Short mmCIF file of C-alpha atoms and ligand atoms in Angstrom, two decimals:
data_model
loop_
_atom_site.label_atom_id
_atom_site.label_comp_id
_atom_site.label_asym_id
_atom_site.label_seq_id
_atom_site.Cartn_x
_atom_site.Cartn_y
_atom_site.Cartn_z
CA MET A 169 20.86 -45.75 42.18
CA SER A 170 18.66 -44.02 44.70
CA ASP A 171 21.17 -43.88 47.52
CA HIS A 172 21.68 -40.14 47.21
CA LEU A 173 18.16 -39.19 46.30
CA SER A 174 16.25 -37.33 48.98
CA LEU A 175 12.61 -36.22 49.17
CA MET A 176 11.14 -33.79 51.73
CA ALA A 177 7.61 -32.63 52.47
CA ILE A 178 6.89 -29.52 54.52
CA TYR A 179 3.49 -29.67 56.20
CA ALA A 180 1.65 -28.33 59.24
CA HIS A 181 -0.35 -31.08 60.94
CA PRO A 182 -0.32 -34.83 61.40
CA ASP A 183 -2.51 -36.10 58.46
CA ASP A 184 -1.54 -33.32 55.98
CA GLU A 185 0.86 -35.88 54.48
CA GLN A 186 -2.05 -38.01 53.25
CA GLY A 187 -1.98 -36.40 49.79
CA VAL A 188 1.54 -37.71 49.26
CA SER A 189 1.65 -40.88 51.37
CA GLY A 190 1.60 -43.16 48.31
CA SER A 191 4.51 -41.34 46.68
CA PHE A 192 6.45 -41.40 49.93
CA ALA A 193 5.89 -45.16 50.26
CA LYS A 194 6.92 -45.65 46.64
CA TYR A 195 10.16 -43.65 46.86
CA ALA A 196 11.03 -45.08 50.29
CA ARG A 197 10.88 -48.55 48.76
CA GLN A 198 13.30 -47.39 46.06
CA GLY A 199 15.79 -46.40 48.75
CA VAL A 200 15.17 -42.65 48.60
CA ASN A 201 15.86 -40.76 51.84
CA THR A 202 12.43 -39.51 52.93
CA THR A 203 11.69 -36.66 55.37
CA ILE A 204 8.47 -35.03 56.56
CA ILE A 205 8.32 -31.81 58.59
CA CYS A 206 5.21 -31.21 60.66
CA GLY A 207 4.90 -27.61 61.89
CA THR A 208 2.56 -28.47 64.79
CA ARG A 209 1.06 -31.48 66.56
CA GLY A 210 -2.46 -30.54 65.50
CA GLU A 211 -3.68 -29.85 69.05
CA VAL A 212 -6.80 -28.03 67.84
CA GLY A 213 -8.10 -30.80 65.60
CA GLU A 214 -11.27 -32.78 66.17
CA ILE A 215 -11.50 -35.81 68.45
CA ALA A 216 -13.46 -38.68 66.95
CA PRO A 217 -15.83 -40.48 69.34
CA GLY A 218 -14.21 -43.45 71.04
CA VAL A 219 -10.69 -42.07 70.72
CA ASP A 220 -8.94 -41.77 74.06
CA ALA A 221 -7.95 -38.09 73.91
CA THR A 222 -8.89 -34.75 75.46
CA PRO A 223 -8.09 -31.27 74.13
CA GLU A 224 -5.15 -31.35 76.58
CA THR A 225 -3.71 -34.64 75.32
CA LEU A 226 -4.64 -34.39 71.64
CA GLY A 227 -1.17 -33.13 70.64
CA GLN A 228 0.49 -36.24 72.08
CA VAL A 229 -2.16 -38.52 70.62
CA ARG A 230 -1.74 -37.01 67.15
CA GLU A 231 2.04 -37.22 67.37
CA ALA A 232 1.66 -40.96 68.04
CA GLU A 233 -0.80 -41.22 65.13
CA MET A 234 1.72 -39.47 62.88
CA ARG A 235 4.46 -41.87 63.95
CA CYS A 236 2.13 -44.78 63.14
CA ALA A 237 1.38 -43.34 59.68
CA ALA A 238 5.08 -42.64 59.09
CA ALA A 239 6.00 -46.22 59.95
CA LYS A 240 3.43 -47.55 57.45
CA ILE A 241 5.02 -45.62 54.60
CA GLY A 242 8.60 -46.39 55.66
CA LEU A 243 9.42 -42.75 56.42
CA ARG A 244 13.04 -42.23 57.52
CA HIS A 245 12.91 -38.83 59.21
CA LEU A 246 10.01 -37.09 60.95
CA TYR A 247 10.56 -33.61 62.41
CA MET A 248 7.92 -31.90 64.54
CA PHE A 249 8.19 -28.25 65.47
CA GLU A 250 7.06 -26.98 68.86
CA TYR A 251 4.50 -24.51 67.56
CA ARG A 252 0.88 -24.80 68.55
CA ASP A 253 -1.86 -25.55 66.01
CA SER A 254 -3.50 -22.22 65.03
CA GLY A 255 -6.93 -23.71 64.27
CA MET A 256 -9.11 -22.87 61.28
CA VAL A 257 -9.07 -19.31 59.98
CA GLY A 258 -11.01 -16.86 62.16
CA THR A 259 -11.02 -19.00 65.32
CA PRO A 260 -9.72 -17.64 68.68
CA GLU A 261 -6.75 -20.05 68.57
CA ASN A 262 -5.33 -17.91 65.74
CA ASN A 263 -4.40 -15.35 68.41
CA ASP A 264 -2.54 -17.71 70.76
CA GLU A 265 1.01 -16.39 70.90
CA ARG A 266 2.43 -19.95 70.87
CA CYS A 267 0.74 -20.80 67.57
CA LEU A 268 2.43 -21.29 64.21
CA HIS A 269 0.37 -18.52 62.61
CA GLN A 270 1.79 -15.98 65.12
CA ALA A 271 5.37 -17.22 64.74
CA ASP A 272 7.95 -15.11 62.97
CA LEU A 273 8.20 -16.31 59.37
CA ILE A 274 11.99 -16.01 59.24
CA GLU A 275 12.24 -18.09 62.42
CA VAL A 276 10.12 -20.85 60.84
CA ALA A 277 12.08 -20.61 57.58
CA GLU A 278 15.35 -20.96 59.51
CA LYS A 279 14.13 -24.23 61.04
CA VAL A 280 13.08 -25.60 57.64
CA THR A 281 16.34 -24.44 56.02
CA ARG A 282 18.36 -26.22 58.71
CA ILE A 283 16.58 -29.50 57.93
CA VAL A 284 17.05 -28.97 54.17
CA ARG A 285 20.79 -28.60 54.81
CA GLU A 286 20.75 -31.75 56.97
CA GLN A 287 18.70 -34.01 54.68
CA LYS A 288 19.75 -32.59 51.29
CA PRO A 289 16.51 -33.08 49.32
CA GLN A 290 16.69 -32.63 45.55
CA VAL A 291 12.88 -32.50 45.61
CA MET A 292 10.69 -30.63 48.09
CA ILE A 293 6.89 -30.69 48.42
CA THR A 294 4.53 -28.34 50.24
CA PHE A 295 1.03 -26.82 50.13
CA ASP A 296 -0.06 -24.39 47.43
CA ALA A 297 -0.21 -20.67 48.27
CA TRP A 298 -3.75 -20.99 49.63
CA GLY A 299 -2.75 -23.94 51.82
CA GLY A 300 -5.29 -26.11 50.00
CA TYR A 301 -8.21 -24.43 51.76
CA GLY A 302 -6.94 -21.37 53.58
CA HIS A 303 -5.71 -22.92 56.84
CA PRO A 304 -3.32 -20.33 58.41
CA ASP A 305 -0.81 -23.04 59.42
CA HIS A 306 -0.74 -24.44 55.89
CA ILE A 307 -0.07 -20.97 54.49
CA GLN A 308 2.72 -20.35 57.01
CA MET A 309 4.48 -23.64 56.14
CA HIS A 310 4.06 -22.92 52.43
CA LYS A 311 5.87 -19.59 52.89
CA ALA A 312 8.61 -21.12 55.02
CA ALA A 313 9.16 -23.91 52.47
CA LEU A 314 9.39 -21.41 49.63
CA LEU A 315 12.01 -19.37 51.53
CA ALA A 316 13.98 -22.47 52.48
CA PHE A 317 13.99 -23.68 48.86
CA TRP A 318 15.78 -20.50 47.76
CA LEU A 319 17.87 -19.83 50.89
CA ALA A 320 19.34 -23.25 51.78
CA GLY A 321 21.91 -22.98 48.98
CA ASP A 322 22.92 -19.42 49.86
CA ALA A 323 25.83 -19.16 52.32
CA ARG A 324 24.65 -15.69 53.39
CA ALA A 325 21.41 -17.15 54.76
CA PHE A 326 21.58 -18.39 58.35
CA PRO A 327 25.40 -18.52 58.47
CA GLU A 328 25.22 -19.98 62.00
CA HIS A 329 24.31 -23.32 60.39
CA LEU A 330 27.61 -23.35 58.54
CA LYS A 331 29.55 -22.56 61.71
CA GLN A 332 27.78 -25.56 63.25
CA GLY A 333 29.15 -27.84 60.55
CA LEU A 334 26.27 -27.91 58.07
CA GLU A 335 26.86 -27.16 54.40
CA THR A 336 24.73 -25.20 51.97
CA TRP A 337 22.37 -27.34 49.87
CA THR A 338 20.57 -26.41 46.68
CA PRO A 339 17.28 -28.28 46.12
CA GLN A 340 16.30 -28.56 42.46
CA LYS A 341 12.51 -28.71 42.45
CA LEU A 342 9.66 -27.60 44.71
CA TYR A 343 6.24 -29.08 44.08
CA PHE A 344 2.83 -28.16 45.43
CA ASN A 345 0.67 -31.15 46.20
CA VAL A 346 -2.67 -30.17 44.63
CA TRP A 347 -5.92 -31.76 43.59
CA PRO A 348 -7.06 -30.90 40.06
CA ARG A 349 -10.52 -29.40 39.66
CA THR A 350 -11.96 -32.43 37.87
CA ARG A 351 -11.12 -34.64 40.82
CA PHE A 352 -13.07 -32.30 43.10
CA THR A 353 -15.98 -32.25 40.71
CA ALA A 354 -16.01 -36.04 40.50
CA TYR A 355 -15.90 -36.22 44.29
CA MET A 356 -18.82 -33.80 44.70
CA GLU A 357 -20.83 -35.64 42.03
CA TYR A 358 -20.23 -38.88 43.88
CA LEU A 359 -21.51 -37.35 47.15
CA GLN A 360 -24.58 -35.93 45.42
CA LYS A 361 -25.36 -39.22 43.71
CA GLU A 362 -25.21 -40.98 47.07
CA GLY A 363 -27.53 -38.37 48.55
CA LYS A 364 -24.84 -37.25 50.99
CA GLU A 365 -24.70 -33.76 52.30
CA ILE A 366 -21.80 -31.67 51.04
CA PRO A 367 -20.24 -29.94 54.05
CA GLU A 368 -20.17 -26.16 54.17
CA TRP A 369 -16.38 -25.94 53.91
CA MET A 370 -16.42 -27.92 50.73
CA VAL A 371 -18.93 -25.74 48.88
CA GLY A 372 -16.97 -23.55 46.51
CA PHE A 373 -13.95 -25.82 46.83
CA GLY A 374 -14.44 -26.97 43.25
CA GLN A 375 -14.18 -23.41 41.93
CA ARG A 376 -11.14 -22.67 44.04
CA ALA A 377 -9.35 -25.87 43.11
CA LEU A 378 -6.67 -25.42 40.50
CA PRO A 379 -7.51 -26.21 36.87
CA ASP A 380 -6.22 -29.56 35.58
CA GLU A 381 -3.78 -27.76 33.27
CA VAL A 382 -1.54 -26.76 36.21
CA ILE A 383 -0.89 -30.39 37.12
CA THR A 384 2.60 -31.19 35.85
CA THR A 385 3.13 -34.51 37.54
CA ARG A 386 1.03 -37.59 38.17
CA VAL A 387 2.60 -40.35 40.25
CA ASP A 388 1.06 -43.80 39.93
CA VAL A 389 0.71 -45.16 43.46
CA SER A 390 -1.80 -47.92 42.73
CA GLU A 391 0.60 -50.48 44.15
CA PHE A 392 0.55 -48.57 47.43
CA ALA A 393 -3.16 -47.75 47.69
CA LYS A 394 -3.78 -50.27 50.47
CA LEU A 395 -0.78 -49.01 52.42
CA LYS A 396 -2.07 -45.48 51.91
CA LEU A 397 -5.38 -46.51 53.46
CA GLU A 398 -3.61 -48.14 56.41
CA SER A 399 -1.54 -45.01 57.02
CA LEU A 400 -4.70 -42.90 56.90
CA GLN A 401 -6.34 -45.16 59.47
CA CYS A 402 -3.49 -44.39 61.89
CA HIS A 403 -5.01 -40.89 62.21
CA ALA A 404 -7.98 -42.29 64.16
CA SER A 405 -8.71 -39.07 66.08
CA GLN A 406 -9.39 -37.29 62.77
CA LEU A 407 -11.72 -39.94 61.34
CA GLY A 408 -15.01 -39.27 63.12
CA PRO A 409 -18.20 -40.65 61.55
CA ASN A 410 -19.13 -37.30 60.03
CA THR A 411 -15.95 -36.75 58.10
CA ILE A 412 -16.14 -37.14 54.38
CA PHE A 413 -13.56 -39.86 54.41
CA SER A 414 -15.66 -42.04 56.70
CA GLN A 415 -18.60 -41.80 54.30
CA ILE A 416 -16.72 -43.05 51.26
CA PRO A 417 -16.75 -46.79 50.68
CA ARG A 418 -13.36 -48.40 50.88
CA GLU A 419 -13.37 -49.49 47.20
CA VAL A 420 -14.17 -45.96 45.96
CA TRP A 421 -11.43 -44.51 48.11
CA LEU A 422 -8.91 -47.08 46.94
CA SER A 423 -9.65 -46.26 43.31
CA MET A 424 -9.39 -42.50 43.98
CA ALA A 425 -6.11 -43.00 45.78
CA THR A 426 -4.18 -44.57 42.93
CA ARG A 427 -2.67 -41.40 41.52
CA GLU A 428 -1.16 -38.46 43.40
CA THR A 429 -0.99 -35.12 41.62
CA PHE A 430 1.54 -32.32 41.82
CA MET A 431 2.33 -28.97 40.32
CA LEU A 432 5.97 -28.06 39.73
CA ALA A 433 6.09 -24.59 41.28
CA GLU A 434 9.76 -23.65 41.63
CA SER A 435 12.56 -25.19 39.66
CA ARG A 436 16.25 -24.71 38.99
CA MET A 437 16.07 -27.03 36.00
CA GLY A 438 13.38 -25.76 33.67
CA ARG A 439 9.73 -26.54 33.25
CA ALA A 440 7.79 -29.77 33.31
CA SER A 441 4.44 -30.69 31.84
CA ASP A 442 3.72 -34.38 31.78
CA GLU A 443 5.88 -36.14 34.33
CA THR A 444 5.22 -39.39 36.12
CA ASP A 445 8.21 -39.16 38.45
CA LEU A 446 9.09 -36.38 40.91
CA PHE A 447 12.80 -37.05 40.30
CA GLU A 448 12.56 -36.76 36.52
CA GLY A 449 15.65 -34.99 35.16
CA ILE A 450 17.42 -34.82 38.52
CA VAL A 451 21.18 -35.03 38.30
CA GLN A 452 22.71 -36.32 41.51
CA GLU A 453 25.60 -34.34 42.91
CA GLY A 454 28.93 -35.91 42.02
CA LYS A 455 27.34 -38.05 39.29
CA GLU A 456 26.77 -37.48 35.61
ZN1 ZN B 1302 -3.50 -29.45 58.11
#
């Protein structure tokens, strides 16, 4: 049944896929063709103590971590672009001419569109317009995914692909992977109750997070929560002792990680409000 179903996520760094790792594991097990695009290797990320990496080697280390995480969730296709991580907003790395933030948007969109035409996803997933928390690479990949969603099916867009033997492909739904506001609030309350300091970047996050009403789709991944944790642990360089994740007890995290939430943002098949399946309503090409 799932042999022609295809799911694609468009992200920026190794570990961005953590918000959807349970869904990816779930659909991979059902035989869905799964693809993740990573716009950079995350060279500018942190290096947790004890991890054998330097700023020079971090890109390679994080690529290996991403491959480890991908293997855990049974991912079929991982694409990594050659752009450099742009770093958090306002940092000097934003100005590096090799970085994703400085790249031409149409050039990035062409690369994503090519992969859409290769892997033929009915369903695409990316960041919301704010990239979750304003990271310039997240915003760039969001824009490229949005363009690719509308352009991949249009023969006038990037006609060189067609000359190279690819066909146009029309994805049916594009989701943003978002956390509802109440989940943020619960998270902050938990930290406060435990007497843990809320990091600067997280203050105000609750207000910025989208209201629960925008969530159209909740995927039950409780069966995959342990696998989700294992795939997260692959990203060892990003799990220093001061990160919020490291401060949450395993049981709490496992219970938080049982449901992944999405907002249907672009659709060629009407609206959605209370779905439990990203492929709800999808009609496979050539089938009725
Ligand atoms: Zn990221």
